[in-house]
PDB file of C-alpha atoms in Angstrom:
ATOM      1  CA  MET A1174      20.477  90.127 -40.711  1.00 92.00           C
ATOM      2  CA  ILE A1175      23.944  91.634 -40.567  1.00 94.00           C
ATOM      3  CA  HIS A1176      26.588  90.423 -38.139  1.00 97.00           C
ATOM      4  CA  GLY A1177      29.739  91.775 -36.549  1.00 97.00           C
ATOM      5  CA  ASP A1178      32.788  90.684 -34.594  1.00 97.00           C
ATOM      6  CA  VAL A1179      32.994  91.184 -30.834  1.00 97.00           C
ATOM      7  CA  PRO A1180      36.466  90.448 -29.409  1.00 97.00           C
ATOM      8  CA  HIS A1181      36.712  87.164 -27.476  1.00 97.00           C
ATOM      9  CA  VAL A1182      33.333  85.963 -28.811  1.00 98.00           C
ATOM     10  CA  PRO A1183      33.845  83.140 -31.339  1.00 97.00           C
ATOM     11  CA  LEU A1184      30.483  83.524 -33.094  1.00 98.00           C
ATOM     12  CA  LYS A1185      29.608  86.325 -35.477  1.00 98.00           C
ATOM     13  CA  VAL A1186      27.182  88.479 -33.497  1.00 98.00           C
ATOM     14  CA  SER A1187      23.931  89.726 -35.017  1.00 98.00           C
ATOM     15  CA  ARG A1188      23.886  93.513 -35.101  1.00 96.00           C
ATOM     16  CA  CYS A1189      20.328  93.594 -33.763  1.00 96.00           C
ATOM     17  CA  VAL A1190      20.036  92.143 -30.248  1.00 98.00           C
ATOM     18  CA  LEU A1191      16.843  90.781 -28.722  1.00 98.00           C
ATOM     19  CA  GLY A1192      16.103  92.039 -25.225  1.00 97.00           C
ATOM     20  CA  THR A1193      14.607  89.321 -23.038  1.00 97.00           C
ATOM     21  CA  SER A1194      13.329  91.289 -20.056  1.00 94.00           C
ATOM     22  CA  GLY A1195       9.764  90.544 -21.148  1.00 93.00           C
ATOM     23  CA  CYS A1196      10.352  86.810 -21.647  1.00 93.00           C
ATOM     24  CA  ARG A1197       8.689  85.473 -18.506  1.00 92.00           C
ATOM     25  CA  ASP A1198       7.168  82.129 -19.600  1.00 92.00           C
ATOM     26  CA  ALA A1199       6.838  79.693 -22.514  1.00 92.00           C
ATOM     27  CA  GLY A1200       4.644  82.215 -24.290  1.00 91.00           C
ATOM     28  CA  ALA A1201       7.891  83.948 -25.291  1.00 95.00           C
ATOM     29  CA  TYR A1202       9.132  80.928 -27.258  1.00 97.00           C
ATOM     30  CA  ALA A1203       7.421  82.107 -30.458  1.00 97.00           C
ATOM     31  CA  LEU A1204       9.255  85.434 -30.253  1.00 97.00           C
ATOM     32  CA  LEU A1205      12.600  83.754 -29.572  1.00 98.00           C
ATOM     33  CA  ASP A1206      12.017  81.295 -32.424  1.00 98.00           C
ATOM     34  CA  ALA A1207      11.115  84.075 -34.858  1.00 98.00           C
ATOM     35  CA  TYR A1208      14.218  86.060 -33.922  1.00 98.00           C
ATOM     36  CA  LEU A1209      16.462  83.035 -34.490  1.00 98.00           C
ATOM     37  CA  GLU A1210      14.756  82.256 -37.806  1.00 97.00           C
ATOM     38  CA  ALA A1211      15.355  85.855 -38.924  1.00 97.00           C
ATOM     39  CA  GLY A1212      19.099  85.379 -38.465  1.00 97.00           C
ATOM     40  CA  GLY A1213      19.403  86.894 -35.001  1.00 98.00           C
ATOM     41  CA  ASN A1214      21.642  85.121 -32.514  1.00 98.00           C
ATOM     42  CA  CYS A1215      22.295  87.537 -29.633  1.00 98.00           C
ATOM     43  CA  LEU A1216      20.141  87.715 -26.503  1.00 99.00           C
ATOM     44  CA  ASP A1217      20.359  90.465 -23.888  1.00 98.00           C
ATOM     45  CA  SER A1218      19.665  89.142 -20.397  1.00 98.00           C
ATOM     46  CA  ALA A1219      20.111  90.173 -16.766  1.00 98.00           C
ATOM     47  CA  HIS A1220      20.030  88.655 -13.302  1.00 97.00           C
ATOM     48  CA  VAL A1221      17.252  91.035 -12.203  1.00 96.00           C
ATOM     49  CA  TYR A1222      14.896  90.653 -15.176  1.00 95.00           C
ATOM     50  CA  GLY A1223      11.560  89.393 -13.948  1.00 94.00           C
ATOM     51  CA  GLY A1224      13.032  88.392 -10.619  1.00 94.00           C
ATOM     52  CA  GLY A1225      14.898  85.622 -12.448  1.00 95.00           C
ATOM     53  CA  ARG A1226      11.961  84.394 -14.546  1.00 96.00           C
ATOM     54  CA  SER A1227      13.476  85.821 -17.726  1.00 97.00           C
ATOM     55  CA  GLU A1228      16.692  83.819 -17.374  1.00 98.00           C
ATOM     56  CA  VAL A1229      14.757  80.672 -16.461  1.00 98.00           C
ATOM     57  CA  THR A1230      12.562  81.079 -19.552  1.00 97.00           C
ATOM     58  CA  VAL A1231      15.501  81.716 -21.877  1.00 98.00           C
ATOM     59  CA  GLY A1232      17.383  78.773 -20.374  1.00 98.00           C
ATOM     60  CA  ALA A1233      14.430  76.435 -20.897  1.00 98.00           C
ATOM     61  CA  TRP A1234      14.072  77.619 -24.497  1.00 98.00           C
ATOM     62  CA  LEU A1235      17.787  77.114 -25.185  1.00 98.00           C
ATOM     63  CA  ALA A1236      17.609  73.585 -23.786  1.00 98.00           C
ATOM     64  CA  GLU A1237      14.404  72.639 -25.601  1.00 97.00           C
ATOM     65  CA  ARG A1238      15.652  73.952 -28.938  1.00 98.00           C
ATOM     66  CA  GLY A1239      19.234  72.736 -28.413  1.00 98.00           C
ATOM     67  CA  VAL A1240      20.707  75.994 -29.699  1.00 98.00           C
ATOM     68  CA  ARG A1241      23.020  77.187 -26.920  1.00 97.00           C
ATOM     69  CA  GLU A1242      26.090  76.861 -29.158  1.00 96.00           C
ATOM     70  CA  GLU A1243      24.384  78.992 -31.817  1.00 97.00           C
ATOM     71  CA  VAL A1244      23.460  81.850 -29.498  1.00 98.00           C
ATOM     72  CA  VAL A1245      25.476  84.687 -27.950  1.00 99.00           C
ATOM     73  CA  ILE A1246      24.293  85.579 -24.454  1.00 99.00           C
ATOM     74  CA  VAL A1247      24.938  89.058 -23.081  1.00 99.00           C
ATOM     75  CA  GLY A1248      24.274  88.860 -19.351  1.00 98.00           C
ATOM     76  CA  LYS A1249      24.253  91.507 -16.637  1.00 98.00           C
ATOM     77  CA  GLY A1250      24.649  91.514 -12.887  1.00 97.00           C
ATOM     78  CA  ALA A1251      25.467  93.713  -9.877  1.00 96.00           C
ATOM     79  CA  HIS A1252      22.344  95.853 -10.162  1.00 95.00           C
ATOM     80  CA  PRO A1253      21.621  98.109  -7.163  1.00 92.00           C
ATOM     81  CA  PRO A1254      21.316  97.540  -4.281  1.00 93.00           C
ATOM     82  CA  ASP A1255      23.916  94.831  -5.003  1.00 93.00           C
ATOM     83  CA  CYS A1256      26.263  96.921  -7.150  1.00 95.00           C
ATOM     84  CA  ARG A1257      29.434  95.677  -5.480  1.00 97.00           C
ATOM     85  CA  PRO A1258      32.308  93.406  -6.536  1.00 97.00           C
ATOM     86  CA  GLU A1259      31.459  90.647  -4.057  1.00 97.00           C
ATOM     87  CA  ALA A1260      27.989  90.254  -5.616  1.00 97.00           C
ATOM     88  CA  ILE A1261      29.368  89.373  -9.046  1.00 98.00           C
ATOM     89  CA  GLY A1262      30.354  85.758  -8.347  1.00 98.00           C
ATOM     90  CA  PRO A1263      27.161  84.618  -6.567  1.00 97.00           C
ATOM     91  CA  GLN A1264      24.870  86.370  -9.048  1.00 98.00           C
ATOM     92  CA  LEU A1265      26.778  84.946 -12.004  1.00 98.00           C
ATOM     93  CA  THR A1266      26.462  81.457 -10.525  1.00 98.00           C
ATOM     94  CA  GLU A1267      22.714  81.915 -10.223  1.00 98.00           C
ATOM     95  CA  SER A1268      22.420  83.277 -13.764  1.00 98.00           C
ATOM     96  CA  LEU A1269      24.385  80.351 -15.202  1.00 99.00           C
ATOM     97  CA  ASP A1270      22.162  77.887 -13.349  1.00 98.00           C
ATOM     98  CA  ARG A1271      18.987  79.561 -14.600  1.00 98.00           C
ATOM     99  CA  LEU A1272      20.244  79.730 -18.179  1.00 98.00           C
ATOM    100  CA  GLY A1273      21.549  76.163 -18.131  1.00 98.00           C
ATOM    101  CA  THR A1274      25.010  77.071 -19.379  1.00 98.00           C
ATOM    102  CA  ASP A1275      28.550  77.061 -18.031  1.00 97.00           C
ATOM    103  CA  HIS A1276      29.510  80.483 -19.388  1.00 98.00           C
ATOM    104  CA  LEU A1277      28.221  83.814 -20.669  1.00 99.00           C
ATOM    105  CA  ASP A1278      29.687  85.258 -23.843  1.00 98.00           C
ATOM    106  CA  VAL A1279      29.566  88.864 -22.630  1.00 99.00           C
ATOM    107  CA  TYR A1280      29.047  89.886 -18.995  1.00 98.00           C
ATOM    108  CA  LEU A1281      28.179  93.454 -18.061  1.00 98.00           C
ATOM    109  CA  LEU A1282      27.951  95.213 -14.732  1.00 98.00           C
ATOM    110  CA  HIS A1283      24.354  96.455 -14.791  1.00 97.00           C
ATOM    111  CA  ARG A1284      25.263  99.711 -13.031  1.00 97.00           C
ATOM    112  CA  ASP A1285      28.318 101.425 -11.595  1.00 96.00           C
ATOM    113  CA  ASP A1286      28.987 102.643  -8.075  1.00 96.00           C
ATOM    114  CA  PRO A1287      31.596 105.417  -8.359  1.00 95.00           C
ATOM    115  CA  GLU A1288      32.275 105.057  -4.631  1.00 96.00           C
ATOM    116  CA  VAL A1289      33.794 101.613  -5.253  1.00 97.00           C
ATOM    117  CA  PRO A1290      37.389 101.656  -6.568  1.00 97.00           C
ATOM    118  CA  VAL A1291      37.271 100.565 -10.191  1.00 97.00           C
ATOM    119  CA  ASP A1292      40.103  98.069  -9.703  1.00 97.00           C
ATOM    120  CA  GLU A1293      37.918  96.033  -7.336  1.00 98.00           C
ATOM    121  CA  PHE A1294      35.284  95.569 -10.033  1.00 98.00           C
ATOM    122  CA  VAL A1295      37.902  94.757 -12.671  1.00 98.00           C
ATOM    123  CA  ASP A1296      39.697  92.232 -10.469  1.00 98.00           C
ATOM    124  CA  ALA A1297      36.424  90.397  -9.806  1.00 98.00           C
ATOM    125  CA  LEU A1298      35.607  90.321 -13.522  1.00 98.00           C
ATOM    126  CA  GLU A1299      39.089  89.186 -14.530  1.00 98.00           C
ATOM    127  CA  ALA A1300      38.775  86.314 -12.046  1.00 98.00           C
ATOM    128  CA  GLU A1301      35.619  85.155 -13.840  1.00 98.00           C
ATOM    129  CA  VAL A1302      37.388  85.344 -17.216  1.00 98.00           C
ATOM    130  CA  ARG A1303      40.206  83.165 -15.880  1.00 97.00           C
ATOM    131  CA  ALA A1304      37.647  80.727 -14.473  1.00 98.00           C
ATOM    132  CA  GLY A1305      36.061  80.432 -17.921  1.00 98.00           C
ATOM    133  CA  ARG A1306      32.641  81.556 -16.728  1.00 98.00           C
ATOM    134  CA  ILE A1307      32.617  84.652 -18.962  1.00 98.00           C
ATOM    135  CA  ARG A1308      34.405  85.231 -22.255  1.00 98.00           C
ATOM    136  CA  CYS A1309      34.647  88.996 -21.868  1.00 98.00           C
ATOM    137  CA  TYR A1310      33.119  91.830 -19.874  1.00 98.00           C
ATOM    138  CA  GLY A1311      32.097  95.447 -19.752  1.00 98.00           C
ATOM    139  CA  GLY A1312      29.652  97.801 -18.117  1.00 97.00           C
ATOM    140  CA  SER A1313      26.137  99.106 -18.526  1.00 97.00           C
ATOM    141  CA  ASN A1314      25.520 102.730 -17.536  1.00 96.00           C
ATOM    142  CA  TRP A1315      29.198 103.470 -16.968  1.00 97.00           C
ATOM    143  CA  SER A1316      30.803 106.855 -17.610  1.00 96.00           C
ATOM    144  CA  VAL A1317      33.665 107.173 -20.072  1.00 96.00           C
ATOM    145  CA  GLU A1318      35.957 108.254 -17.238  1.00 96.00           C
ATOM    146  CA  ARG A1319      35.264 105.081 -15.256  1.00 97.00           C
ATOM    147  CA  VAL A1320      35.619 102.889 -18.351  1.00 97.00           C
ATOM    148  CA  ARG A1321      39.022 104.408 -19.083  1.00 97.00           C
ATOM    149  CA  ALA A1322      40.084 103.873 -15.477  1.00 97.00           C
ATOM    150  CA  ALA A1323      38.943 100.247 -15.716  1.00 97.00           C
ATOM    151  CA  ASP A1324      40.943  99.720 -18.896  1.00 97.00           C
ATOM    152  CA  GLU A1325      44.027 101.301 -17.349  1.00 97.00           C
ATOM    153  CA  HIS A1326      43.847  98.989 -14.345  1.00 98.00           C
ATOM    154  CA  ALA A1327      43.240  95.960 -16.568  1.00 97.00           C
ATOM    155  CA  ALA A1328      46.338  96.836 -18.588  1.00 96.00           C
ATOM    156  CA  ARG A1329      48.415  97.024 -15.406  1.00 96.00           C
ATOM    157  CA  VAL A1330      47.361  93.489 -14.426  1.00 95.00           C
ATOM    158  CA  SER A1331      47.592  92.125 -17.999  1.00 95.00           C
ATOM    159  CA  GLY A1332      43.822  91.733 -18.181  1.00 95.00           C
ATOM    160  CA  GLN A1333      41.265  92.164 -20.941  1.00 95.00           C
ATOM    161  CA  GLY A1334      39.682  95.455 -20.042  1.00 95.00           C
ATOM    162  CA  PHE A1335      36.221  96.467 -21.197  1.00 97.00           C
ATOM    163  CA  THR A1336      35.184  94.729 -24.415  1.00 97.00           C
ATOM    164  CA  ALA A1337      31.658  96.136 -24.370  1.00 98.00           C
ATOM    165  CA  LEU A1338      29.549  98.998 -23.088  1.00 98.00           C
ATOM    166  CA  SER A1339      25.754  99.128 -22.769  1.00 97.00           C
ATOM    167  CA  ASN A1340      24.681 102.726 -22.296  1.00 97.00           C
ATOM    168  CA  HIS A1341      21.609 104.369 -23.758  1.00 96.00           C
ATOM    169  CA  PHE A1342      21.981 105.632 -27.319  1.00 96.00           C
ATOM    170  CA  SER A1343      19.346 106.551 -29.888  1.00 96.00           C
ATOM    171  CA  LEU A1344      18.419 109.160 -32.473  1.00 96.00           C
ATOM    172  CA  ALA A1345      16.415 110.891 -29.733  1.00 94.00           C
ATOM    173  CA  GLU A1346      18.750 112.456 -27.179  1.00 94.00           C
ATOM    174  CA  PRO A1347      17.515 112.235 -23.568  1.00 92.00           C
ATOM    175  CA  VAL A1348      17.316 115.401 -21.509  1.00 91.00           C
ATOM    176  CA  GLU A1349      17.533 113.457 -18.242  1.00 90.00           C
ATOM    177  CA  PRO A1350      18.189 109.838 -17.196  1.00 89.00           C
ATOM    178  CA  LEU A1351      15.351 107.370 -17.659  1.00 87.00           C
ATOM    179  CA  TYR A1352      16.099 105.816 -14.257  1.00 86.00           C
ATOM    180  CA  PRO A1353      18.536 106.724 -11.455  1.00 86.00           C
ATOM    181  CA  GLY A1354      22.063 105.709 -12.355  1.00 88.00           C
ATOM    182  CA  CYS A1355      21.404 105.446 -16.086  1.00 93.00           C
ATOM    183  CA  VAL A1356      23.998 106.853 -18.487  1.00 95.00           C
ATOM    184  CA  ALA A1357      23.612 107.870 -22.137  1.00 95.00           C
ATOM    185  CA  VAL A1358      26.348 108.061 -24.757  1.00 96.00           C
ATOM    186  CA  ASP A1359      27.432 111.690 -25.127  1.00 93.00           C
ATOM    187  CA  ARG A1360      30.019 113.260 -27.434  1.00 93.00           C
ATOM    188  CA  ALA A1361      32.918 112.014 -25.293  1.00 93.00           C
ATOM    189  CA  GLY A1362      31.347 108.570 -25.334  1.00 95.00           C
ATOM    190  CA  ARG A1363      31.093 108.584 -29.113  1.00 95.00           C
ATOM    191  CA  GLU A1364      34.725 109.569 -29.435  1.00 96.00           C
ATOM    192  CA  HIS A1365      35.809 106.842 -27.017  1.00 95.00           C
ATOM    193  CA  LEU A1366      33.795 104.164 -28.812  1.00 97.00           C
ATOM    194  CA  ALA A1367      35.132 105.184 -32.208  1.00 96.00           C
ATOM    195  CA  ALA A1368      38.736 105.337 -30.996  1.00 96.00           C
ATOM    196  CA  THR A1369      38.732 102.062 -29.062  1.00 95.00           C
ATOM    197  CA  ARG A1370      36.231 100.108 -31.210  1.00 95.00           C
ATOM    198  CA  THR A1371      34.499  99.052 -28.010  1.00 96.00           C
ATOM    199  CA  ALA A1372      31.242  97.266 -28.843  1.00 97.00           C
ATOM    200  CA  LEU A1373      28.161  99.252 -27.824  1.00 98.00           C
ATOM    201  CA  PHE A1374      24.974  97.381 -26.901  1.00 98.00           C
ATOM    202  CA  PRO A1375      22.634 100.380 -26.533  1.00 97.00           C
ATOM    203  CA  TRP A1376      19.415  99.935 -24.579  1.00 93.00           C
ATOM    204  CA  SER A1377      16.238 101.796 -25.561  1.00 90.00           C
ATOM    205  CA  SER A1378      17.785 102.141 -29.008  1.00 88.00           C
ATOM    206  CA  GLN A1379      14.426 103.291 -30.415  1.00 87.00           C
ATOM    207  CA  ALA A1380      13.646 105.577 -27.451  1.00 86.00           C
ATOM    208  CA  ARG A1381      10.836 103.519 -25.954  1.00 81.00           C
ATOM    209  CA  GLY A1382       8.295 104.179 -28.693  1.00 80.00           C
ATOM    210  CA  PHE A1383       9.088 107.851 -29.260  1.00 87.00           C
ATOM    211  CA  PHE A1384       9.348 107.151 -33.010  1.00 88.00           C
ATOM    212  CA  SER A1385       6.204 105.001 -33.156  1.00 82.00           C
ATOM    213  CA  GLY A1386       3.894 107.847 -34.134  1.00 72.00           C
ATOM    214  CA  VAL A1387       1.671 107.298 -31.108  1.00 69.00           C
ATOM    215  CA  ASP A1388       0.304 110.385 -29.351  1.00 69.00           C
ATOM    216  CA  PRO A1389       2.838 111.214 -26.575  1.00 63.00           C
ATOM    217  CA  ALA A1390      -0.072 111.566 -24.141  1.00 66.00           C
ATOM    218  CA  LEU A1391      -0.690 107.833 -24.539  1.00 67.00           C
ATOM    219  CA  LEU A1392       2.919 106.800 -24.015  1.00 71.00           C
ATOM    220  CA  ASP A1393       4.963 106.008 -20.926  1.00 76.00           C
ATOM    221  CA  PRO A1394       5.347 109.225 -18.886  1.00 81.00           C
ATOM    222  CA  ASN A1395       9.022 108.386 -18.404  1.00 80.00           C
ATOM    223  CA  MET A1396       9.489 108.330 -22.174  1.00 80.00           C
ATOM    224  CA  VAL A1397       7.843 111.732 -22.482  1.00 82.00           C
ATOM    225  CA  ARG A1398       9.951 113.131 -19.641  1.00 87.00           C
ATOM    226  CA  CYS A1399      13.213 111.943 -21.202  1.00 85.00           C
ATOM    227  CA  TRP A1400      12.748 112.368 -24.942  1.00 88.00           C
ATOM    228  CA  ASP A1401       9.719 114.498 -25.835  1.00 88.00           C
ATOM    229  CA  THR A1402      11.516 117.754 -26.617  1.00 91.00           C
ATOM    230  CA  PRO A1403      11.260 120.197 -29.538  1.00 94.00           C
ATOM    231  CA  ALA A1404      14.675 119.093 -30.833  1.00 94.00           C
ATOM    232  CA  ASN A1405      13.728 115.433 -30.732  1.00 93.00           C
ATOM    233  CA  ARG A1406      10.360 116.107 -32.368  1.00 93.00           C
ATOM    234  CA  GLU A1407      12.259 117.768 -35.226  1.00 95.00           C
ATOM    235  CA  ARG A1408      14.482 114.703 -35.491  1.00 95.00           C
ATOM    236  CA  ARG A1409      11.375 112.525 -35.624  1.00 94.00           C
ATOM    237  CA  GLU A1410       9.952 114.669 -38.435  1.00 95.00           C
ATOM    238  CA  ARG A1411      13.181 114.331 -40.414  1.00 96.00           C
ATOM    239  CA  ALA A1412      13.162 110.583 -39.756  1.00 96.00           C
ATOM    240  CA  ALA A1413       9.670 110.472 -41.267  1.00 96.00           C
ATOM    241  CA  VAL A1414      11.027 112.078 -44.433  1.00 96.00           C
ATOM    242  CA  LEU A1415      13.728 109.420 -44.758  1.00 97.00           C
ATOM    243  CA  ALA A1416      11.240 106.683 -43.902  1.00 96.00           C
ATOM    244  CA  ARG A1417       9.175 107.655 -46.934  1.00 95.00           C
ATOM    245  CA  ARG A1418      12.296 107.739 -49.079  1.00 94.00           C
ATOM    246  CA  HIS A1419      13.389 104.255 -47.954  1.00 95.00           C
ATOM    247  CA  SER A1420       9.823 102.862 -47.856  1.00 95.00           C
ATOM    248  CA  VAL A1421      10.032 101.829 -44.205  1.00 95.00           C
ATOM    249  CA  GLU A1422       8.584 102.872 -40.845  1.00 94.00           C
ATOM    250  CA  VAL A1423       9.951 105.805 -38.850  1.00 95.00           C
ATOM    251  CA  ILE A1424      11.205 103.452 -36.116  1.00 94.00           C
ATOM    252  CA  ASN A1425      13.251 101.655 -38.786  1.00 95.00           C
ATOM    253  CA  ILE A1426      15.111 104.879 -39.531  1.00 97.00           C
ATOM    254  CA  ALA A1427      15.774 105.292 -35.804  1.00 96.00           C
ATOM    255  CA  LEU A1428      17.331 101.818 -35.681  1.00 96.00           C
ATOM    256  CA  ALA A1429      19.261 102.354 -38.913  1.00 97.00           C
ATOM    257  CA  TYR A1430      20.731 105.543 -37.449  1.00 97.00           C
ATOM    258  CA  VAL A1431      22.216 103.606 -34.524  1.00 97.00           C
ATOM    259  CA  LEU A1432      23.630 100.966 -36.869  1.00 97.00           C
ATOM    260  CA  ALA A1433      25.208 103.626 -39.105  1.00 97.00           C
ATOM    261  CA  GLN A1434      27.491 105.051 -36.401  1.00 97.00           C
ATOM    262  CA  PRO A1435      31.304 105.059 -36.845  1.00 95.00           C
ATOM    263  CA  PHE A1436      31.676 102.557 -34.011  1.00 96.00           C
ATOM    264  CA  PRO A1437      30.429  98.970 -33.611  1.00 97.00           C
ATOM    265  CA  ALA A1438      26.832  99.191 -32.376  1.00 98.00           C
ATOM    266  CA  TYR A1439      24.559  96.265 -31.548  1.00 98.00           C
ATOM    267  CA  PRO A1440      21.231  97.913 -30.673  1.00 97.00           C
ATOM    268  CA  ILE A1441      18.927  96.076 -28.277  1.00 97.00           C
ATOM    269  CA  ILE A1442      15.269  95.927 -29.270  1.00 95.00           C
ATOM    270  CA  GLY A1443      12.341  94.872 -27.098  1.00 91.00           C
ATOM    271  CA  PRO A1444       9.425  93.730 -29.274  1.00 92.00           C
ATOM    272  CA  ARG A1445       6.444  92.243 -27.463  1.00 90.00           C
ATOM    273  CA  SER A1446       5.194  90.149 -30.383  1.00 93.00           C
ATOM    274  CA  THR A1447       6.417  88.514 -33.580  1.00 95.00           C
ATOM    275  CA  ASP A1448       4.680  91.257 -35.579  1.00 94.00           C
ATOM    276  CA  GLU A1449       6.586  93.947 -33.670  1.00 93.00           C
ATOM    277  CA  LEU A1450       9.785  91.946 -34.196  1.00 95.00           C
ATOM    278  CA  ARG A1451       9.296  91.818 -37.963  1.00 93.00           C
ATOM    279  CA  THR A1452       8.596  95.548 -38.054  1.00 92.00           C
ATOM    280  CA  ALA A1453      11.689  96.354 -35.997  1.00 91.00           C
ATOM    281  CA  LEU A1454      14.025  94.128 -38.003  1.00 94.00           C
ATOM    282  CA  ALA A1455      13.203  95.997 -41.208  1.00 90.00           C
ATOM    283  CA  GLY A1456      15.502  98.716 -39.895  1.00 90.00           C
ATOM    284  CA  VAL A1457      18.489  96.392 -40.183  1.00 92.00           C
ATOM    285  CA  GLU A1458      18.132  96.435 -43.966  1.00 92.00           C
ATOM    286  CA  VAL A1459      18.291 100.240 -44.227  1.00 95.00           C
ATOM    287  CA  ARG A1460      21.728 101.696 -44.948  1.00 95.00           C
ATOM    288  CA  LEU A1461      21.934 105.364 -44.050  1.00 96.00           C
ATOM    289  CA  THR A1462      24.729 107.528 -45.405  1.00 95.00           C
ATOM    290  CA  ALA A1463      26.846 109.818 -43.249  1.00 94.00           C
ATOM    291  CA  ALA A1464      25.060 112.780 -44.851  1.00 94.00           C
ATOM    292  CA  GLU A1465      21.670 111.345 -43.928  1.00 96.00           C
ATOM    293  CA  CYS A1466      22.803 110.823 -40.333  1.00 96.00           C
ATOM    294  CA  ARG A1467      24.051 114.411 -40.074  1.00 95.00           C
ATOM    295  CA  TRP A1468      20.779 115.689 -41.505  1.00 96.00           C
ATOM    296  CA  LEU A1469      18.770 113.614 -39.032  1.00 97.00           C
ATOM    297  CA  GLU A1470      20.761 115.134 -36.184  1.00 94.00           C
ATOM    298  CA  SER A1471      20.745 118.789 -37.158  1.00 90.00           C
ATOM    299  CA  GLY A1472      18.854 119.349 -40.379  1.00 86.00           C
ATOM    300  CA  ALA A1473      22.058 120.703 -41.905  1.00 80.00           C
ATOM    301  CA  GLY A1474      23.041 119.883 -45.447  1.00 77.00           C
ATOM    302  CA  THR A1475      21.172 117.732 -47.931  1.00 74.00           C
ATOM    303  CA  PRO A1476      20.234 114.156 -47.054  1.00 75.00           C
TER     304      PRO A1476
END
């Protein structure tokens, strides 16, 4: 496992993050244990996952294993219909209680509401930083324009600003949002991340099974709607070429592509079993060159 530095987080953060939305009971302990044993230490969580069961399960596992101080928790709150500044405090309190901790390492707004002045969100988040309940904050599914506005307001009040962003990013480019209010990293987003070194925690970093080799007709219709395009199929074919070269699976090349970006990326994966986890983590060991990344994107040049 490789690790990176996220500002305000004292631990080195594993570059591959385990999504916990599917962790609903003690049956998930084996997956969490295997991830920790593989060198992973960063869990992606959210107030809405499983109606709270995910956070309760993760909290029970942390307590039983006694590993809270070894783990980085990325939490999220203010998901619609409660995407408003006044929901942040109460939801954070509930998340902390479920997880059995007094703070979250990274706290993200799960969505944005452009109708709400950005300074109101930032002021609520800065208050939680001062209270010690979160180490740093950011947004999930936020536009670059709103992130910049948030950072500008934070600078005016001598605050932190956005440390992290969690928008969709993968080798397969979506042609439309997966769900209402979802935002993907575009060219402007890439430039912002590279210039500011903001940590990206991309969700659906392997495009929901698009690179698995399964017949698209058998996959989630939402996945097909968002990613099954001629351009993305060509990218998948090129990824298969590099997979043979590196002796790994195609999905490993998809993950390696995200890790090879010129900005700090911590892709979130969502394996449903320890076997799927082991397969996914093989992508962490692949080091793609800039030429290989360009070839994956466009087919131009020589990989």
